[in-house]
């Protein structure tokens, strides 16, 4: 909301590099276990939260007042918060319930193919997340100030750019799934099975 996108982007690069490169180093040098992985993830997450907290405190002037918890503010936005909670729950159900169902229907080996295909299809979302994160605060600002024309212009422009970014890789994955999966995994044995599931949107394909 502060439009501090450049600083946030630089900080994100540093923290994410530390998160994953550090996790790799912890597994290789300290202990090859999932516990070491999650300990490092927790450490980086806490450090990143503290850095972001410091940045927000330095950027927001509060006229000498200390920030404090206010139940009245929560009550004031209860309808908005309730809508966001419902939206988050529906999103979770729509994006995760299929994995729960498929895990009960197919053997573990076939479920692994399904998850690989799901990861490939879901990875496309990562291409548009940076633009979404940078435009949403400005859209919120325009909506709050009732600047409808500016809101409409930014929404249409960002939507067009998102289409330009996402459509080429979508078409490539739709029409050449075997080549994409072979390039990603380097395993020609499993490419055909996974590619079929990518073509059908991550749904398991019965062998009959």
mmCIF file of C-alpha atoms in Angstrom:
data_model
loop_
_atom_site.group_PDB
_atom_site.id
_atom_site.type_symbol
_atom_site.label_atom_id
_atom_site.label_comp_id
_atom_site.label_asym_id
_atom_site.label_seq_id
_atom_site.Cartn_x
_atom_site.Cartn_y
_atom_site.Cartn_z
ATOM 1 C CA UNK A 1 0.000 0.000 0.000
ATOM 2 C CA UNK A 2 2.995 2.329 0.394
ATOM 3 C CA UNK A 3 3.922 1.817 -3.288
ATOM 4 C CA UNK A 4 7.390 0.848 -2.094
ATOM 5 C CA UNK A 5 7.686 -1.749 -4.834
ATOM 6 C CA UNK A 6 11.380 -1.320 -5.717
ATOM 7 C CA UNK A 7 12.561 -1.807 -2.149
ATOM 8 C CA UNK A 8 10.150 -4.698 -1.658
ATOM 9 C CA UNK A 9 11.363 -6.393 -4.845
ATOM 10 C CA UNK A 10 15.007 -6.142 -3.806
ATOM 11 C CA UNK A 11 14.206 -7.441 -0.333
ATOM 12 C CA UNK A 12 12.198 -10.310 -1.799
ATOM 13 C CA UNK A 13 15.131 -11.334 -4.007
ATOM 14 C CA UNK A 14 17.470 -11.404 -1.010
ATOM 15 C CA UNK A 15 15.119 -13.238 1.354
ATOM 16 C CA UNK A 16 14.046 -15.837 -1.208
ATOM 17 C CA UNK A 17 17.668 -16.491 -2.161
ATOM 18 C CA UNK A 18 18.513 -16.969 1.501
ATOM 19 C CA UNK A 19 15.421 -19.121 1.986
ATOM 20 C CA UNK A 20 16.146 -21.672 -0.726
ATOM 21 C CA UNK A 21 19.919 -21.498 -1.159
ATOM 22 C CA UNK A 22 20.283 -21.566 2.620
ATOM 23 C CA UNK A 23 17.919 -24.531 2.898
ATOM 24 C CA UNK A 24 19.985 -26.406 0.323
ATOM 25 C CA UNK A 25 23.184 -25.610 2.235
ATOM 26 C CA UNK A 26 21.588 -26.678 5.539
ATOM 27 C CA UNK A 27 20.549 -30.026 4.087
ATOM 28 C CA UNK A 28 23.958 -30.653 2.491
ATOM 29 C CA UNK A 29 26.241 -29.325 5.231
ATOM 30 C CA UNK A 30 24.295 -29.693 8.483
ATOM 31 C CA UNK A 31 21.753 -32.496 8.347
ATOM 32 C CA UNK A 32 20.000 -34.121 5.360
ATOM 33 C CA UNK A 33 16.543 -34.084 6.920
ATOM 34 C CA UNK A 34 13.231 -32.324 6.530
ATOM 35 C CA UNK A 35 13.614 -30.973 10.082
ATOM 36 C CA UNK A 36 16.704 -28.986 9.111
ATOM 37 C CA UNK A 37 14.832 -27.698 6.051
ATOM 38 C CA UNK A 38 11.880 -26.408 8.081
ATOM 39 C CA UNK A 39 14.084 -24.931 10.814
ATOM 40 C CA UNK A 40 15.874 -22.852 8.199
ATOM 41 C CA UNK A 41 12.582 -21.847 6.562
ATOM 42 C CA UNK A 42 11.240 -20.694 9.928
ATOM 43 C CA UNK A 43 14.419 -18.713 10.655
ATOM 44 C CA UNK A 44 14.308 -16.862 7.316
ATOM 45 C CA UNK A 45 10.562 -16.200 7.639
ATOM 46 C CA UNK A 46 10.997 -14.634 11.073
ATOM 47 C CA UNK A 47 13.947 -12.542 9.878
ATOM 48 C CA UNK A 48 12.014 -11.351 6.814
ATOM 49 C CA UNK A 49 9.011 -10.411 8.978
ATOM 50 C CA UNK A 50 11.237 -8.338 11.265
ATOM 51 C CA UNK A 51 12.814 -6.535 8.296
ATOM 52 C CA UNK A 52 9.396 -5.762 6.804
ATOM 53 C CA UNK A 53 8.146 -4.560 10.187
ATOM 54 C CA UNK A 54 11.112 -2.187 10.447
ATOM 55 C CA UNK A 55 10.505 -0.851 6.950
ATOM 56 C CA UNK A 56 6.827 -0.191 7.590
ATOM 57 C CA UNK A 57 7.574 1.598 10.872
ATOM 58 C CA UNK A 58 10.101 3.864 9.148
ATOM 59 C CA UNK A 59 7.794 4.669 6.220
ATOM 60 C CA UNK A 60 4.544 5.357 8.083
ATOM 61 C CA UNK A 61 4.369 8.504 10.189
ATOM 62 C CA UNK A 62 2.005 8.163 13.122
ATOM 63 C CA UNK A 63 2.252 11.630 14.713
ATOM 64 C CA UNK A 64 4.163 10.236 17.666
ATOM 65 C CA UNK A 65 1.579 7.561 18.456
ATOM 66 C CA UNK A 66 2.570 3.949 19.006
ATOM 67 C CA UNK A 67 0.789 1.283 17.035
ATOM 68 C CA UNK A 68 -1.544 -0.838 19.136
ATOM 69 C CA UNK A 69 -4.127 -3.558 18.674
ATOM 70 C CA UNK A 70 -7.690 -2.277 18.257
ATOM 71 C CA UNK A 71 -10.715 -4.555 18.393
ATOM 72 C CA UNK A 72 -12.890 -1.651 17.173
ATOM 73 C CA UNK A 73 -10.995 -1.544 13.872
ATOM 74 C CA UNK A 74 -11.594 -5.254 13.389
ATOM 75 C CA UNK A 75 -15.293 -4.841 14.082
ATOM 76 C CA UNK A 76 -15.438 -1.995 11.576
ATOM 77 C CA UNK A 77 -14.120 -4.196 8.755
ATOM 78 C CA UNK A 78 -15.905 -7.395 9.802
ATOM 79 C CA UNK A 79 -17.925 -7.628 6.581
ATOM 80 C CA UNK A 80 -14.865 -7.152 4.391
ATOM 81 C CA UNK A 81 -12.828 -9.580 6.513
ATOM 82 C CA UNK A 82 -15.626 -12.136 6.356
ATOM 83 C CA UNK A 83 -15.752 -11.880 2.575
ATOM 84 C CA UNK A 84 -12.000 -12.325 2.318
ATOM 85 C CA UNK A 85 -12.146 -15.346 4.636
ATOM 86 C CA UNK A 86 -14.873 -16.940 2.522
ATOM 87 C CA UNK A 87 -12.909 -16.215 -0.653
ATOM 88 C CA UNK A 88 -9.764 -17.778 0.815
ATOM 89 C CA UNK A 89 -11.673 -20.882 1.912
ATOM 90 C CA UNK A 90 -13.279 -21.320 -1.514
ATOM 91 C CA UNK A 91 -9.919 -20.835 -3.222
ATOM 92 C CA UNK A 92 -8.352 -23.473 -0.990
ATOM 93 C CA UNK A 93 -11.161 -25.925 -1.661
ATOM 94 C CA UNK A 94 -11.123 -25.411 -5.429
ATOM 95 C CA UNK A 95 -7.342 -25.733 -5.707
ATOM 96 C CA UNK A 96 -6.699 -28.515 -3.192
ATOM 97 C CA UNK A 97 -9.772 -30.757 -3.004
ATOM 98 C CA UNK A 98 -8.860 -32.488 -6.258
ATOM 99 C CA UNK A 99 -5.577 -33.701 -4.756
ATOM 100 C CA UNK A 100 -7.384 -35.204 -1.774
ATOM 101 C CA UNK A 101 -9.838 -37.009 -4.050
ATOM 102 C CA UNK A 102 -7.209 -38.273 -6.488
ATOM 103 C CA UNK A 103 -4.958 -39.488 -3.666
ATOM 104 C CA UNK A 104 -7.767 -41.829 -2.587
ATOM 105 C CA UNK A 105 -8.490 -43.049 -6.113
ATOM 106 C CA UNK A 106 -5.086 -43.943 -7.593
ATOM 107 C CA UNK A 107 -1.848 -45.607 -6.422
ATOM 108 C CA UNK A 108 0.941 -43.450 -5.010
ATOM 109 C CA UNK A 109 3.035 -43.721 -8.187
ATOM 110 C CA UNK A 110 0.198 -42.381 -10.360
ATOM 111 C CA UNK A 111 -0.536 -39.681 -7.784
ATOM 112 C CA UNK A 112 3.090 -38.578 -8.165
ATOM 113 C CA UNK A 113 2.498 -38.072 -11.901
ATOM 114 C CA UNK A 114 -0.650 -36.110 -11.100
ATOM 115 C CA UNK A 115 1.201 -33.815 -8.683
ATOM 116 C CA UNK A 116 3.974 -33.229 -11.210
ATOM 117 C CA UNK A 117 1.421 -32.239 -13.828
ATOM 118 C CA UNK A 118 -0.370 -30.035 -11.306
ATOM 119 C CA UNK A 119 2.906 -28.308 -10.414
ATOM 120 C CA UNK A 120 3.644 -27.667 -14.085
ATOM 121 C CA UNK A 121 0.216 -26.150 -14.715
ATOM 122 C CA UNK A 122 0.236 -24.178 -11.451
ATOM 123 C CA UNK A 123 3.704 -22.829 -12.189
ATOM 124 C CA UNK A 124 2.170 -20.595 -14.847
ATOM 125 C CA UNK A 125 0.604 -18.531 -12.079
ATOM 126 C CA UNK A 126 4.083 -17.548 -10.895
ATOM 127 C CA UNK A 127 4.526 -15.569 -14.114
ATOM 128 C CA UNK A 128 1.779 -13.104 -13.233
ATOM 129 C CA UNK A 129 2.191 -12.894 -9.448
ATOM 130 C CA UNK A 130 4.753 -10.032 -9.563
ATOM 131 C CA UNK A 131 2.410 -7.835 -11.608
ATOM 132 C CA UNK A 132 -0.531 -8.776 -9.409
ATOM 133 C CA UNK A 133 1.384 -7.853 -6.261
ATOM 134 C CA UNK A 134 2.503 -4.527 -7.700
ATOM 135 C CA UNK A 135 -0.840 -3.416 -9.160
ATOM 136 C CA UNK A 136 -3.204 -4.538 -6.387
ATOM 137 C CA UNK A 137 -2.123 -1.827 -3.881
ATOM 138 C CA UNK A 138 -2.631 0.882 -6.511
ATOM 139 C CA UNK A 139 -6.019 -0.555 -7.499
ATOM 140 C CA UNK A 140 -6.990 -0.536 -3.821
ATOM 141 C CA UNK A 141 -5.860 3.076 -3.512
ATOM 142 C CA UNK A 142 -7.920 4.156 -6.522
ATOM 143 C CA UNK A 143 -10.959 2.263 -5.240
ATOM 144 C CA UNK A 144 -10.640 3.861 -1.803
ATOM 145 C CA UNK A 145 -10.449 7.340 -3.342
ATOM 146 C CA UNK A 146 -13.305 6.580 -5.765
ATOM 147 C CA UNK A 147 -11.065 7.366 -8.757
ATOM 148 C CA UNK A 148 -13.090 5.122 -11.040
ATOM 149 C CA UNK A 149 -11.543 6.169 -14.355
ATOM 150 C CA UNK A 150 -7.988 5.663 -13.085
ATOM 151 C CA UNK A 151 -9.063 2.328 -11.592
ATOM 152 C CA UNK A 152 -10.573 1.192 -14.894
ATOM 153 C CA UNK A 153 -7.526 2.274 -16.915
ATOM 154 C CA UNK A 154 -5.032 0.508 -14.648
ATOM 155 C CA UNK A 155 -7.162 -2.637 -14.493
ATOM 156 C CA UNK A 156 -7.481 -2.882 -18.268
ATOM 157 C CA UNK A 157 -3.792 -2.138 -18.868
ATOM 158 C CA UNK A 158 -2.561 -4.663 -16.303
ATOM 159 C CA UNK A 159 -5.011 -7.286 -17.600
ATOM 160 C CA UNK A 160 -3.682 -6.897 -21.139
ATOM 161 C CA UNK A 161 -0.088 -7.191 -19.941
ATOM 162 C CA UNK A 162 -0.950 -10.292 -17.948
ATOM 163 C CA UNK A 163 -2.527 -11.847 -21.046
ATOM 164 C CA UNK A 164 0.597 -11.059 -23.077
ATOM 165 C CA UNK A 165 2.797 -12.660 -20.411
ATOM 166 C CA UNK A 166 0.740 -15.761 -19.685
ATOM 167 C CA UNK A 167 -0.683 -16.775 -23.070
ATOM 168 C CA UNK A 168 2.552 -17.811 -24.879
ATOM 169 C CA UNK A 169 3.677 -20.309 -22.198
ATOM 170 C CA UNK A 170 0.073 -21.550 -21.832
ATOM 171 C CA UNK A 171 -0.166 -22.292 -25.550
ATOM 172 C CA UNK A 172 3.284 -23.872 -25.546
ATOM 173 C CA UNK A 173 2.322 -26.204 -22.697
ATOM 174 C CA UNK A 174 -1.073 -26.986 -24.252
ATOM 175 C CA UNK A 175 0.214 -27.927 -27.712
ATOM 176 C CA UNK A 176 3.655 -29.328 -26.834
ATOM 177 C CA UNK A 177 3.288 -30.889 -23.352
ATOM 178 C CA UNK A 178 5.776 -33.718 -23.996
ATOM 179 C CA UNK A 179 8.544 -31.312 -25.021
ATOM 180 C CA UNK A 180 7.888 -29.008 -22.060
ATOM 181 C CA UNK A 181 7.890 -31.840 -19.526
ATOM 182 C CA UNK A 182 11.011 -33.402 -21.049
ATOM 183 C CA UNK A 183 12.805 -30.069 -20.840
ATOM 184 C CA UNK A 184 11.726 -29.669 -17.210
ATOM 185 C CA UNK A 185 12.278 -33.184 -15.842
ATOM 186 C CA UNK A 186 14.837 -34.618 -18.255
ATOM 187 C CA UNK A 187 13.159 -38.023 -17.875
ATOM 188 C CA UNK A 188 11.750 -39.410 -21.148
ATOM 189 C CA UNK A 189 10.195 -42.405 -19.364
ATOM 190 C CA UNK A 190 7.580 -40.401 -17.482
ATOM 191 C CA UNK A 191 7.031 -37.581 -19.961
ATOM 192 C CA UNK A 192 4.129 -39.173 -21.843
ATOM 193 C CA UNK A 193 2.088 -39.955 -18.718
ATOM 194 C CA UNK A 194 2.595 -36.525 -17.176
ATOM 195 C CA UNK A 195 2.024 -34.713 -20.472
ATOM 196 C CA UNK A 196 -1.417 -36.303 -20.833
ATOM 197 C CA UNK A 197 -2.387 -34.990 -17.413
ATOM 198 C CA UNK A 198 -1.067 -31.510 -18.214
ATOM 199 C CA UNK A 199 -3.233 -31.535 -21.369
ATOM 200 C CA UNK A 200 -6.322 -32.453 -19.350
ATOM 201 C CA UNK A 201 -5.735 -29.753 -16.715
ATOM 202 C CA UNK A 202 -4.029 -31.975 -14.162
ATOM 203 C CA UNK A 203 -6.829 -34.568 -14.047
ATOM 204 C CA UNK A 204 -5.870 -38.226 -13.822
ATOM 205 C CA UNK A 205 -6.403 -40.075 -17.102
ATOM 206 C CA UNK A 206 -7.711 -43.649 -16.778
ATOM 207 C CA UNK A 207 -5.602 -46.198 -18.636
ATOM 208 C CA UNK A 208 -8.362 -47.747 -20.712
#
